[in-house]
mmCIF file of N, CA and C in Angstrom:
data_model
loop_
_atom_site.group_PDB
_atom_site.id
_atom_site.type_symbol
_atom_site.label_atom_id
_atom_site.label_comp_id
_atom_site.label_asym_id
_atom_site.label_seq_id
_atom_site.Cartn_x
_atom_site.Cartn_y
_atom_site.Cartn_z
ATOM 1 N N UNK A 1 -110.371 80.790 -10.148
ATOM 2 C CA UNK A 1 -109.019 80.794 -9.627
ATOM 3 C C UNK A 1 -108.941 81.704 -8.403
ATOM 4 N N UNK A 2 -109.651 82.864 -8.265
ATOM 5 C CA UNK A 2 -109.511 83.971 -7.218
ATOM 6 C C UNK A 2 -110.449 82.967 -6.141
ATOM 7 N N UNK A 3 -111.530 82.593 -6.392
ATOM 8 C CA UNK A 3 -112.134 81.885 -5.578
ATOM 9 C C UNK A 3 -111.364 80.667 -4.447
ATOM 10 N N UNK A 4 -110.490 80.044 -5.749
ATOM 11 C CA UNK A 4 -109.998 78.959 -5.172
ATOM 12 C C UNK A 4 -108.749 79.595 -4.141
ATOM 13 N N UNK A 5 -107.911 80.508 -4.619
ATOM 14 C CA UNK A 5 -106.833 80.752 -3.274
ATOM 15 C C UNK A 5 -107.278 81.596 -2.835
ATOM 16 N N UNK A 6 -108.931 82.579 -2.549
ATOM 17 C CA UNK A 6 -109.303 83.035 -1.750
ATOM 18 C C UNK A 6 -109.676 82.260 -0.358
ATOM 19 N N UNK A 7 -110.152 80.741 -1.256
ATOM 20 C CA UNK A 7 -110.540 79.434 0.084
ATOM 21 C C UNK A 7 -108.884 79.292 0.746
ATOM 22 N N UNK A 8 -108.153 78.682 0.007
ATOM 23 C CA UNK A 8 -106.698 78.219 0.058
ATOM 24 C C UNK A 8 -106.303 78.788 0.825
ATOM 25 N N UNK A 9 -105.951 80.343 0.889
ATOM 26 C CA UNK A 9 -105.467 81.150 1.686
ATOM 27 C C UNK A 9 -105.671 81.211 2.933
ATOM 28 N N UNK A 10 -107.226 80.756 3.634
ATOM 29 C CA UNK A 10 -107.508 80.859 4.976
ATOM 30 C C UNK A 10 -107.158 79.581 5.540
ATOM 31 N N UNK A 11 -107.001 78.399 5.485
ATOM 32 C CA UNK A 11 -106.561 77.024 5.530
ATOM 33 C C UNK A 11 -105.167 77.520 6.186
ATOM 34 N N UNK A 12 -104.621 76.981 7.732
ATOM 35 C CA UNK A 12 -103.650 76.836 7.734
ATOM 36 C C UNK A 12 -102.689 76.151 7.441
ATOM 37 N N UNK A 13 -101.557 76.856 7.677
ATOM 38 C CA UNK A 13 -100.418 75.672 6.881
ATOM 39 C C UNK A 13 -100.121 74.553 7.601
ATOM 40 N N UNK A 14 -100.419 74.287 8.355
ATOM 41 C CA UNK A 14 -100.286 72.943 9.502
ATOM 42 C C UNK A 14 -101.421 72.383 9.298
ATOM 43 N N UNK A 15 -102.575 72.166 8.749
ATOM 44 C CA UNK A 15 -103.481 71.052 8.818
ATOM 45 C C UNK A 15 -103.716 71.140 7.103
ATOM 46 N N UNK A 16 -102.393 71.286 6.289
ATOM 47 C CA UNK A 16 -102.795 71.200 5.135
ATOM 48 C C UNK A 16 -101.691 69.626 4.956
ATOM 49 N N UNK A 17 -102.496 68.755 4.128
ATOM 50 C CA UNK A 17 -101.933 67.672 3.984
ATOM 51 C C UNK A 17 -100.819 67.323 3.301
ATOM 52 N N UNK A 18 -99.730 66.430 3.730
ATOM 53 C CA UNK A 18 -98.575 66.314 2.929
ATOM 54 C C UNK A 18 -98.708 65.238 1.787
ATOM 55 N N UNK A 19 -99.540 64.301 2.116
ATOM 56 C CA UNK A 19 -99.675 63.208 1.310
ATOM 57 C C UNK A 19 -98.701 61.932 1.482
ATOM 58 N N UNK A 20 -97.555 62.409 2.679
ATOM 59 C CA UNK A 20 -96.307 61.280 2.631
ATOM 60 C C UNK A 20 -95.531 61.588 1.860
ATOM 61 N N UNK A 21 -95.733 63.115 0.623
ATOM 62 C CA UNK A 21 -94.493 63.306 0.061
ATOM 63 C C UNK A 21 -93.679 63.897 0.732
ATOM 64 N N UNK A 22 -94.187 64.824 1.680
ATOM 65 C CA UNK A 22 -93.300 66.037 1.911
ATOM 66 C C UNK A 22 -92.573 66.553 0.868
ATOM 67 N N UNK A 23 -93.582 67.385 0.355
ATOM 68 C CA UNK A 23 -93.948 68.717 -0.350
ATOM 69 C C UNK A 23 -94.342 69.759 0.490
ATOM 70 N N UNK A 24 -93.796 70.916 0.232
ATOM 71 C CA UNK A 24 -93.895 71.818 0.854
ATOM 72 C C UNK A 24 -95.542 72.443 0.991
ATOM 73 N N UNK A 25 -96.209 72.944 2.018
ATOM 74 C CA UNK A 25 -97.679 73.130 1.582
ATOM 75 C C UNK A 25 -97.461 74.300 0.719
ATOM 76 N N UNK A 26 -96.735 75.229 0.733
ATOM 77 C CA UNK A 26 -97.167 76.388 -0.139
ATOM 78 C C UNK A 26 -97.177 76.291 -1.672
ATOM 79 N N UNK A 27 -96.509 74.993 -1.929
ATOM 80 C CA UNK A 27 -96.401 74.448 -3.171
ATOM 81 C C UNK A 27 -97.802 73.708 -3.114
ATOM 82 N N UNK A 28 -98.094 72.744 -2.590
ATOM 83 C CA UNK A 28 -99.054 72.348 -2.284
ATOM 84 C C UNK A 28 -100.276 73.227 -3.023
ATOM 85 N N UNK A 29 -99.889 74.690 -1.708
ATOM 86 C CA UNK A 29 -101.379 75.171 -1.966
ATOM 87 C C UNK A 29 -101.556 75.890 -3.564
ATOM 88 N N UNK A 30 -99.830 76.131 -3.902
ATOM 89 C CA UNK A 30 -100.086 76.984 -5.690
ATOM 90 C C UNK A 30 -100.837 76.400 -6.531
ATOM 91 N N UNK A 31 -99.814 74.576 -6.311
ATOM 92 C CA UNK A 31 -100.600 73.802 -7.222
ATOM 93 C C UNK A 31 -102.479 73.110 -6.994
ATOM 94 N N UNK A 32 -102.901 73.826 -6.240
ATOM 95 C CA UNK A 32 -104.304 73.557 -6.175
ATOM 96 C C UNK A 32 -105.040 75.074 -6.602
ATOM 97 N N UNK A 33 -104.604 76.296 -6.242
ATOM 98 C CA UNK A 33 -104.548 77.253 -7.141
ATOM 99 C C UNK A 33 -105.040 77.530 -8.695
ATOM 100 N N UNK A 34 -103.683 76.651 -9.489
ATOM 101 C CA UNK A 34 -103.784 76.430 -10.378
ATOM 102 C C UNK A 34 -104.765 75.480 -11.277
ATOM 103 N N UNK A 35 -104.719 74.257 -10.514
ATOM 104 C CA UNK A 35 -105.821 73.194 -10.546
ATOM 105 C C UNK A 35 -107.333 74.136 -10.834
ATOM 106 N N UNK A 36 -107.747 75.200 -9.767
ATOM 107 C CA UNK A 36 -108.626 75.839 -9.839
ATOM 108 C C UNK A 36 -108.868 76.407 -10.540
ATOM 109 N N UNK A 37 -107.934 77.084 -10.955
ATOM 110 C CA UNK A 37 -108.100 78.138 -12.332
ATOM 111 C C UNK A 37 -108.342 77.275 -14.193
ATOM 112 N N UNK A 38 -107.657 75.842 -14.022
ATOM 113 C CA UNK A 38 -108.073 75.020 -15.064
ATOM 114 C C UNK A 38 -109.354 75.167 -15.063
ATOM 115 N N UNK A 39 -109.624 74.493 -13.729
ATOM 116 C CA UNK A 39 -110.921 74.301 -13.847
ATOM 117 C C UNK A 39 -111.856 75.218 -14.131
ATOM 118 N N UNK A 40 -111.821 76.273 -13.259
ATOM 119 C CA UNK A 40 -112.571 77.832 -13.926
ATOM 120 C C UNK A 40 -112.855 77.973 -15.191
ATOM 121 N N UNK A 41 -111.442 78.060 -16.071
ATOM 122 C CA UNK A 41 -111.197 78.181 -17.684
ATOM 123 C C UNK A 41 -112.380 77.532 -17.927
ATOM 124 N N UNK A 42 -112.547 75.818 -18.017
ATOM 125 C CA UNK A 42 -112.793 74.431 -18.760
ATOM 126 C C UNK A 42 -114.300 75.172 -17.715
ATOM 127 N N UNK A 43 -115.285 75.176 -16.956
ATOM 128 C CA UNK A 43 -116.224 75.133 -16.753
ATOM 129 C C UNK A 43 -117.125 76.675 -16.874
ATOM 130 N N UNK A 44 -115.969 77.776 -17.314
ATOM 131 C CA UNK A 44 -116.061 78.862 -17.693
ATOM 132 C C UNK A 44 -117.051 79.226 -18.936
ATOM 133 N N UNK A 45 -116.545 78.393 -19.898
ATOM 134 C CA UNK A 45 -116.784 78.258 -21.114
ATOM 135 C C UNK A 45 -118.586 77.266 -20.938
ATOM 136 N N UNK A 46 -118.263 76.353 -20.532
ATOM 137 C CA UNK A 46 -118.921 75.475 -20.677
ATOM 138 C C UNK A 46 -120.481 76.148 -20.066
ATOM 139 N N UNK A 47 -120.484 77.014 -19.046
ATOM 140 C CA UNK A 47 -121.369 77.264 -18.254
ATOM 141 C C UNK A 47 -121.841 78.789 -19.107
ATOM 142 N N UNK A 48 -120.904 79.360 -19.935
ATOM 143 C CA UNK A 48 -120.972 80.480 -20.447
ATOM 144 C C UNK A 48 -121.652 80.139 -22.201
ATOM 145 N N UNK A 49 -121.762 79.348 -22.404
ATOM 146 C CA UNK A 49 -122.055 79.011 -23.620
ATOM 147 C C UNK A 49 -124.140 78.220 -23.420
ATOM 148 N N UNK A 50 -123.301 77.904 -22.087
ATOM 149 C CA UNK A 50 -125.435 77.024 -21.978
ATOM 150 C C UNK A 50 -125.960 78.291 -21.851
ATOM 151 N N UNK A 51 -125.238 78.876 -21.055
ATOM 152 C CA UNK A 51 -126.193 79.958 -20.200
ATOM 153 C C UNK A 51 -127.163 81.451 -21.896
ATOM 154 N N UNK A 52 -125.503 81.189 -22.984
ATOM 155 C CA UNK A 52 -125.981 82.448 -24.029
ATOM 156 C C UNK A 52 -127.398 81.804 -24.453
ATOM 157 N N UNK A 53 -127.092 79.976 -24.945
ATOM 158 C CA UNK A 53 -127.752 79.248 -25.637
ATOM 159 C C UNK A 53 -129.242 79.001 -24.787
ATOM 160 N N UNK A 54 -129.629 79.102 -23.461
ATOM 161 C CA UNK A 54 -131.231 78.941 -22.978
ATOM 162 C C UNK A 54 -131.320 80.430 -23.100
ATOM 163 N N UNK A 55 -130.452 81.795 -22.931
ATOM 164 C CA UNK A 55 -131.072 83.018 -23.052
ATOM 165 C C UNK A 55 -131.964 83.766 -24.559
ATOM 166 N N UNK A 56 -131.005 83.119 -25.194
ATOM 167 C CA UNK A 56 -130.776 82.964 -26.809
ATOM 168 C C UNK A 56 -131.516 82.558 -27.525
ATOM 169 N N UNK A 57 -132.682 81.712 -27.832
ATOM 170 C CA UNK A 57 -132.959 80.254 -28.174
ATOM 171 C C UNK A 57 -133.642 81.040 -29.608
ATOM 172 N N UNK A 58 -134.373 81.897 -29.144
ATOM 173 C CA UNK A 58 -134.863 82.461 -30.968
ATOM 174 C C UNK A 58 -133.731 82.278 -31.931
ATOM 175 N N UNK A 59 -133.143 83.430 -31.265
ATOM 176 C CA UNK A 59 -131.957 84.188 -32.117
ATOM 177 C C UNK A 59 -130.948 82.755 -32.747
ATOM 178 N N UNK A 60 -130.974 81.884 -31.255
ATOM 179 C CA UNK A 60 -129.658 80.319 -31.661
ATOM 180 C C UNK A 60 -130.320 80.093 -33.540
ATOM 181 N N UNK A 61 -131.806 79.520 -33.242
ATOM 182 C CA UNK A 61 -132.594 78.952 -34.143
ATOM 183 C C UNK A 61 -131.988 79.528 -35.800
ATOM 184 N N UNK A 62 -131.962 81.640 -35.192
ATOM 185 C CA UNK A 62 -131.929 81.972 -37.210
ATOM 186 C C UNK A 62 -130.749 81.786 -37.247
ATOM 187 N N UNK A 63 -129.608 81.828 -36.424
ATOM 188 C CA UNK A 63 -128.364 81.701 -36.289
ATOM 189 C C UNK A 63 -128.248 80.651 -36.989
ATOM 190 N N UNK A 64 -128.324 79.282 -36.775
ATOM 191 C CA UNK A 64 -128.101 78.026 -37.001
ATOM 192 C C UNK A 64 -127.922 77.672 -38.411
ATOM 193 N N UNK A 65 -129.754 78.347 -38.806
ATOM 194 C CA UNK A 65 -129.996 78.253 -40.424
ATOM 195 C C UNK A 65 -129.252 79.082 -41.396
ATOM 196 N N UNK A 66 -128.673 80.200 -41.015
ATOM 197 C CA UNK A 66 -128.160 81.362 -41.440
ATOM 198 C C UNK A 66 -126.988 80.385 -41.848
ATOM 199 N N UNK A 67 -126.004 79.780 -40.953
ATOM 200 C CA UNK A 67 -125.196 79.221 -40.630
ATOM 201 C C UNK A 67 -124.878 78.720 -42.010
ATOM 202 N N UNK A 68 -125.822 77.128 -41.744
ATOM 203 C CA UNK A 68 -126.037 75.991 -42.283
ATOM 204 C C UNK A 68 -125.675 76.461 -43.956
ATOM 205 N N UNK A 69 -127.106 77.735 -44.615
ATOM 206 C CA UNK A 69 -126.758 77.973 -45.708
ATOM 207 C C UNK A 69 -125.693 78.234 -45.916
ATOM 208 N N UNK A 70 -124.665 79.234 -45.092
ATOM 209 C CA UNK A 70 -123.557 80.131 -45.672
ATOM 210 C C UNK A 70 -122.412 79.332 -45.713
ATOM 211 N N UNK A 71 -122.315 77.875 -45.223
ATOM 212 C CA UNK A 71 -121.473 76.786 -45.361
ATOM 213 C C UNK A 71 -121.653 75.998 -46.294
ATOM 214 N N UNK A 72 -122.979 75.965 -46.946
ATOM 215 C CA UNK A 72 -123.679 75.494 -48.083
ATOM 216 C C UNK A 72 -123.184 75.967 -49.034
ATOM 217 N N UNK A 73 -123.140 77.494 -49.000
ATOM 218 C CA UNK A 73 -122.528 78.116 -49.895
ATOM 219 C C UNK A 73 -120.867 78.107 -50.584
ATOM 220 N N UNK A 74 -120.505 78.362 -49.617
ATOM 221 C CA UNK A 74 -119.185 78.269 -49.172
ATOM 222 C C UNK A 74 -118.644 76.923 -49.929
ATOM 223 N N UNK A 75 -119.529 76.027 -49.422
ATOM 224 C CA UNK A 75 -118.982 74.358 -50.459
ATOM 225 C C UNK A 75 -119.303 74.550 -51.921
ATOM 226 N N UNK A 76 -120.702 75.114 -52.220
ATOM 227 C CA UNK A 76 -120.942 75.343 -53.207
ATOM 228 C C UNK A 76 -119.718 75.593 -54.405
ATOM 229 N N UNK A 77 -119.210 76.699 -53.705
ATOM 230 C CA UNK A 77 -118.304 77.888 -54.505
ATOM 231 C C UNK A 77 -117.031 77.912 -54.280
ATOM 232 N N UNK A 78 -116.581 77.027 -53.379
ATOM 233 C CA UNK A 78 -115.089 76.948 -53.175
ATOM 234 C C UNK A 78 -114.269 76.178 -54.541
ATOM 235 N N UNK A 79 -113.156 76.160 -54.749
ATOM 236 C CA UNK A 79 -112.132 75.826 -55.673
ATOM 237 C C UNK A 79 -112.111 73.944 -55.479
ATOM 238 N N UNK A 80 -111.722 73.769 -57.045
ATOM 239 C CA UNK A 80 -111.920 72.421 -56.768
ATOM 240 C C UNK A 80 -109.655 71.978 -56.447
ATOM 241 N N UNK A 81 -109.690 71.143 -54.965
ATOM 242 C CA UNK A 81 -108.620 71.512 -54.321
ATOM 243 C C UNK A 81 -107.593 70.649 -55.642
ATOM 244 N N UNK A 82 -108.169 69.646 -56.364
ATOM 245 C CA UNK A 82 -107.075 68.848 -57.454
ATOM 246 C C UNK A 82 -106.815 69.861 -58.294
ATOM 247 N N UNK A 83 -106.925 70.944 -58.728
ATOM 248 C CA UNK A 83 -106.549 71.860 -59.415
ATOM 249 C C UNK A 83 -104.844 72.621 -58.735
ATOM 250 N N UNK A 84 -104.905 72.877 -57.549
ATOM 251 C CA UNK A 84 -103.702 73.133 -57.235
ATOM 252 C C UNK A 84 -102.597 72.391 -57.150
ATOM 253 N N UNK A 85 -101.378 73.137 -57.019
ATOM 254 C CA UNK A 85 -100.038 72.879 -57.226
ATOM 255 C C UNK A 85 -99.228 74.259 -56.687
ATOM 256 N N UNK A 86 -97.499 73.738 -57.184
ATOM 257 C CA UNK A 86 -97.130 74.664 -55.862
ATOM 258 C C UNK A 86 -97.074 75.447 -56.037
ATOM 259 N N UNK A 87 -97.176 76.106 -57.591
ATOM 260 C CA UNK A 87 -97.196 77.457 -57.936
ATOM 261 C C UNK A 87 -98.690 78.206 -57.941
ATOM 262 N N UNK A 88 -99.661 77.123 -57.805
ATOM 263 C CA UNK A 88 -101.294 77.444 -57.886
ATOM 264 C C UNK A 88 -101.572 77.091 -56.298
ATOM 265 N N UNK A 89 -101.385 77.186 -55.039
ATOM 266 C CA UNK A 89 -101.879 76.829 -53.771
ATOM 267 C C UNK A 89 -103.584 77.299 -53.326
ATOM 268 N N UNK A 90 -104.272 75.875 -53.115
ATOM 269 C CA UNK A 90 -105.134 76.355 -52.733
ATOM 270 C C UNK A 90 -105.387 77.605 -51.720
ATOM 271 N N UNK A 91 -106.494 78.258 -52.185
ATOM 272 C CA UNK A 91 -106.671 79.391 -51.170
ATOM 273 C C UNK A 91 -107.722 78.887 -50.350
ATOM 274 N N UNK A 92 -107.556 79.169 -48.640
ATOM 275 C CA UNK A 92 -108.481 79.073 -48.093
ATOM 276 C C UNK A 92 -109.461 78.286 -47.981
ATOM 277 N N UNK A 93 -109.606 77.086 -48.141
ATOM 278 C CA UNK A 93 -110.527 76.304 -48.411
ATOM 279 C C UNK A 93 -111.682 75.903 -48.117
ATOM 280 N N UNK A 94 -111.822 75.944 -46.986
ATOM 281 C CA UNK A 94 -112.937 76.435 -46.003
ATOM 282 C C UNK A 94 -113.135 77.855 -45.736
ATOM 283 N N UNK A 95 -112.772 78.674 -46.180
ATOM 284 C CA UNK A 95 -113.507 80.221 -46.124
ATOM 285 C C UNK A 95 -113.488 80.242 -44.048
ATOM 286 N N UNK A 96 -112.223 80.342 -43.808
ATOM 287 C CA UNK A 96 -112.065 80.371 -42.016
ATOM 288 C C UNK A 96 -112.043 81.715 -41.755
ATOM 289 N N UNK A 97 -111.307 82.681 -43.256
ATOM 290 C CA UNK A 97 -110.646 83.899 -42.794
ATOM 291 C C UNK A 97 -111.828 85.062 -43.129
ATOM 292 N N UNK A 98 -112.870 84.545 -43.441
ATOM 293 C CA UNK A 98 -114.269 85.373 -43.963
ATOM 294 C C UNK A 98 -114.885 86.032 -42.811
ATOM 295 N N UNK A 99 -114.890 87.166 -42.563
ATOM 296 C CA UNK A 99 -115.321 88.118 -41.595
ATOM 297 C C UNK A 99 -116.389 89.073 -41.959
ATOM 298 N N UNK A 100 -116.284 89.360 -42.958
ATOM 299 C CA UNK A 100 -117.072 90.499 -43.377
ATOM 300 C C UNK A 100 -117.896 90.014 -44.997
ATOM 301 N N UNK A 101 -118.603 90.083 -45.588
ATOM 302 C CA UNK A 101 -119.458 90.571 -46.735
ATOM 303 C C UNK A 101 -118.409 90.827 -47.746
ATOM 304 N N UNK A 102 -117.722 92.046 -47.602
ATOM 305 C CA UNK A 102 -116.134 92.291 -48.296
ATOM 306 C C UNK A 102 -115.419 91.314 -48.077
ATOM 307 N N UNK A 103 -115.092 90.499 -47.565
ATOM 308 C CA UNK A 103 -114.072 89.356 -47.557
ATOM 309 C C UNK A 103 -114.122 88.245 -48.260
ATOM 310 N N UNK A 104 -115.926 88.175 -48.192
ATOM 311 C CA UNK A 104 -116.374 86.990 -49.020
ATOM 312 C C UNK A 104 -116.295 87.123 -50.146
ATOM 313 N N UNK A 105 -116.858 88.567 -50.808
ATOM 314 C CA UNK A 105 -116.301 88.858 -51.775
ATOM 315 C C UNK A 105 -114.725 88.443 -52.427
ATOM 316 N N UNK A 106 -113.871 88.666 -51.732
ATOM 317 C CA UNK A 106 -112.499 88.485 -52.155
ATOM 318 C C UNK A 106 -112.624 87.264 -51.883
ATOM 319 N N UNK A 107 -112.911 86.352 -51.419
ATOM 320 C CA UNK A 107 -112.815 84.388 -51.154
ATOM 321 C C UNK A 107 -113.183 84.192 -52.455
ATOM 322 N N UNK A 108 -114.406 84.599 -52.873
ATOM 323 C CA UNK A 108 -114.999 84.104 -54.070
ATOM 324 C C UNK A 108 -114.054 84.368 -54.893
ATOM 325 N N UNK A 109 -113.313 85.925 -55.480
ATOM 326 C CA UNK A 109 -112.818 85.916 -56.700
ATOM 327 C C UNK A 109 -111.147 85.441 -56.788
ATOM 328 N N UNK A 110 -110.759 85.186 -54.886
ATOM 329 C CA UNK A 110 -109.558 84.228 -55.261
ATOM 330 C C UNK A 110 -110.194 82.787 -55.337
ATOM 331 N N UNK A 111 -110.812 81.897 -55.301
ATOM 332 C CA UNK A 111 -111.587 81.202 -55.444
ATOM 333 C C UNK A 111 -111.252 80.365 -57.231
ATOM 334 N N UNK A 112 -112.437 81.913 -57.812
ATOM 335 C CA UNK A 112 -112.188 81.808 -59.576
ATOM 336 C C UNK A 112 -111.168 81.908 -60.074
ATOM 337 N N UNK A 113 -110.073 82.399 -59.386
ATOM 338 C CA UNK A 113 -108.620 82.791 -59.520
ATOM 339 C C UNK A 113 -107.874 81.668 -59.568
ATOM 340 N N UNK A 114 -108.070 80.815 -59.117
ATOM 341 C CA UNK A 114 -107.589 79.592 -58.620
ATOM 342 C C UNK A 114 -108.057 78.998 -59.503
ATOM 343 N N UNK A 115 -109.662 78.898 -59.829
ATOM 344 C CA UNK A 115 -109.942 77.554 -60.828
ATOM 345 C C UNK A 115 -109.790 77.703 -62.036
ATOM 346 N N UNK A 116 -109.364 79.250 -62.481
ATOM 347 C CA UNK A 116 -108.746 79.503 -64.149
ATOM 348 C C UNK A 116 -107.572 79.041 -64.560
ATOM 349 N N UNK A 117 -106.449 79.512 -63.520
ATOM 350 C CA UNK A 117 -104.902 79.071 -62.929
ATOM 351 C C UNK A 117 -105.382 77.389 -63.386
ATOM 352 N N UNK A 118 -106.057 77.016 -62.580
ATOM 353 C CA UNK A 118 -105.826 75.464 -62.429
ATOM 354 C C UNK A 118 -106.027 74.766 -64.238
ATOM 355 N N UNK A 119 -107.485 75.284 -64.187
ATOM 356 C CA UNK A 119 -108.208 74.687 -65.586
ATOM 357 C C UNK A 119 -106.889 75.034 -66.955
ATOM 358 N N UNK A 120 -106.681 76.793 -67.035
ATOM 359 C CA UNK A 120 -105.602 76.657 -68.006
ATOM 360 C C UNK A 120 -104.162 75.612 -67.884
ATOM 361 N N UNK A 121 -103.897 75.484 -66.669
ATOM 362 C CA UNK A 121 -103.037 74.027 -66.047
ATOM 363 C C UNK A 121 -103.321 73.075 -67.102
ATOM 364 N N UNK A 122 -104.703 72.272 -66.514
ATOM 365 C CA UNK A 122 -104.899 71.016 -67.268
ATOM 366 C C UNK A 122 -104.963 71.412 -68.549
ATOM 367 N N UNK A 123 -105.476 72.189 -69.062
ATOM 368 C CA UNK A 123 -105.402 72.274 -70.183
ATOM 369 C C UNK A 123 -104.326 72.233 -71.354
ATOM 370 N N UNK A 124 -103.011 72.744 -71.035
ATOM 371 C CA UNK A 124 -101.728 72.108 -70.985
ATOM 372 C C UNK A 124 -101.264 71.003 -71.419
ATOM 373 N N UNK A 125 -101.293 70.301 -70.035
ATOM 374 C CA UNK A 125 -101.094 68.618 -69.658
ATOM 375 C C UNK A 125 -101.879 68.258 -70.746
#
């Protein structure tokens, strides 16, 4: 974005194009500005993510597998979701809010929390 109305800025305002709307150029030039800075964002990312991933490539590899299991897990051990209701709401279901070792901890035992709630439920019915 700094790039783009650093260019923008030297461009005079008389050989900047109207298009036949007549639009003002300084509008003109915001909205290309802005245009720039989308673009920045959207190729920001994109260029910032290849660049971790060829620096990275060991580390991507244990990352990946690390990954793979702890989502493995995660399915493993999550609550079965037909057990809830509105007084029993599933918790978390995908484990999104898991940050820490300690957290997982607490996923898991609201987790069992949930499937006792539920099971004494059916059991009921």
């Amino acid at each position: 974005m700094v790039s783009g109305a650093t260019y923008l800025s030297t461009i005079p305002l008389g050989e900047i194009p109207d298009f036949g709307t007549g639009i003002d150029p300084m509008f003109t030039i915001s909205a290309c500005v802005l245009v720039c800075g989308a673009l920045g964002f959207t190729a920001g990312g994109i260029f910032g993510r290849t660049l971790w991933k060829l620096m990275n490539r060991r580390e991507l590899t244990r990352m990946d597998i690390k990954e793979k299991v702890y989502f493995e897990h995660i399915q493993n051990n999550r609550s079965d979701p037909r057990l809830s209701s509105y007084r029993n709401p599933l918790p978390d279901y995908y484990g999104e809010r898991v940050t820490s070792v300690k957290g997982y901890r607490t996923w898991l035992k609201k987790q069992r929390i949930h499937e006792s709630k539920g099971m004494s439920k059916a059991d009921l019915d």
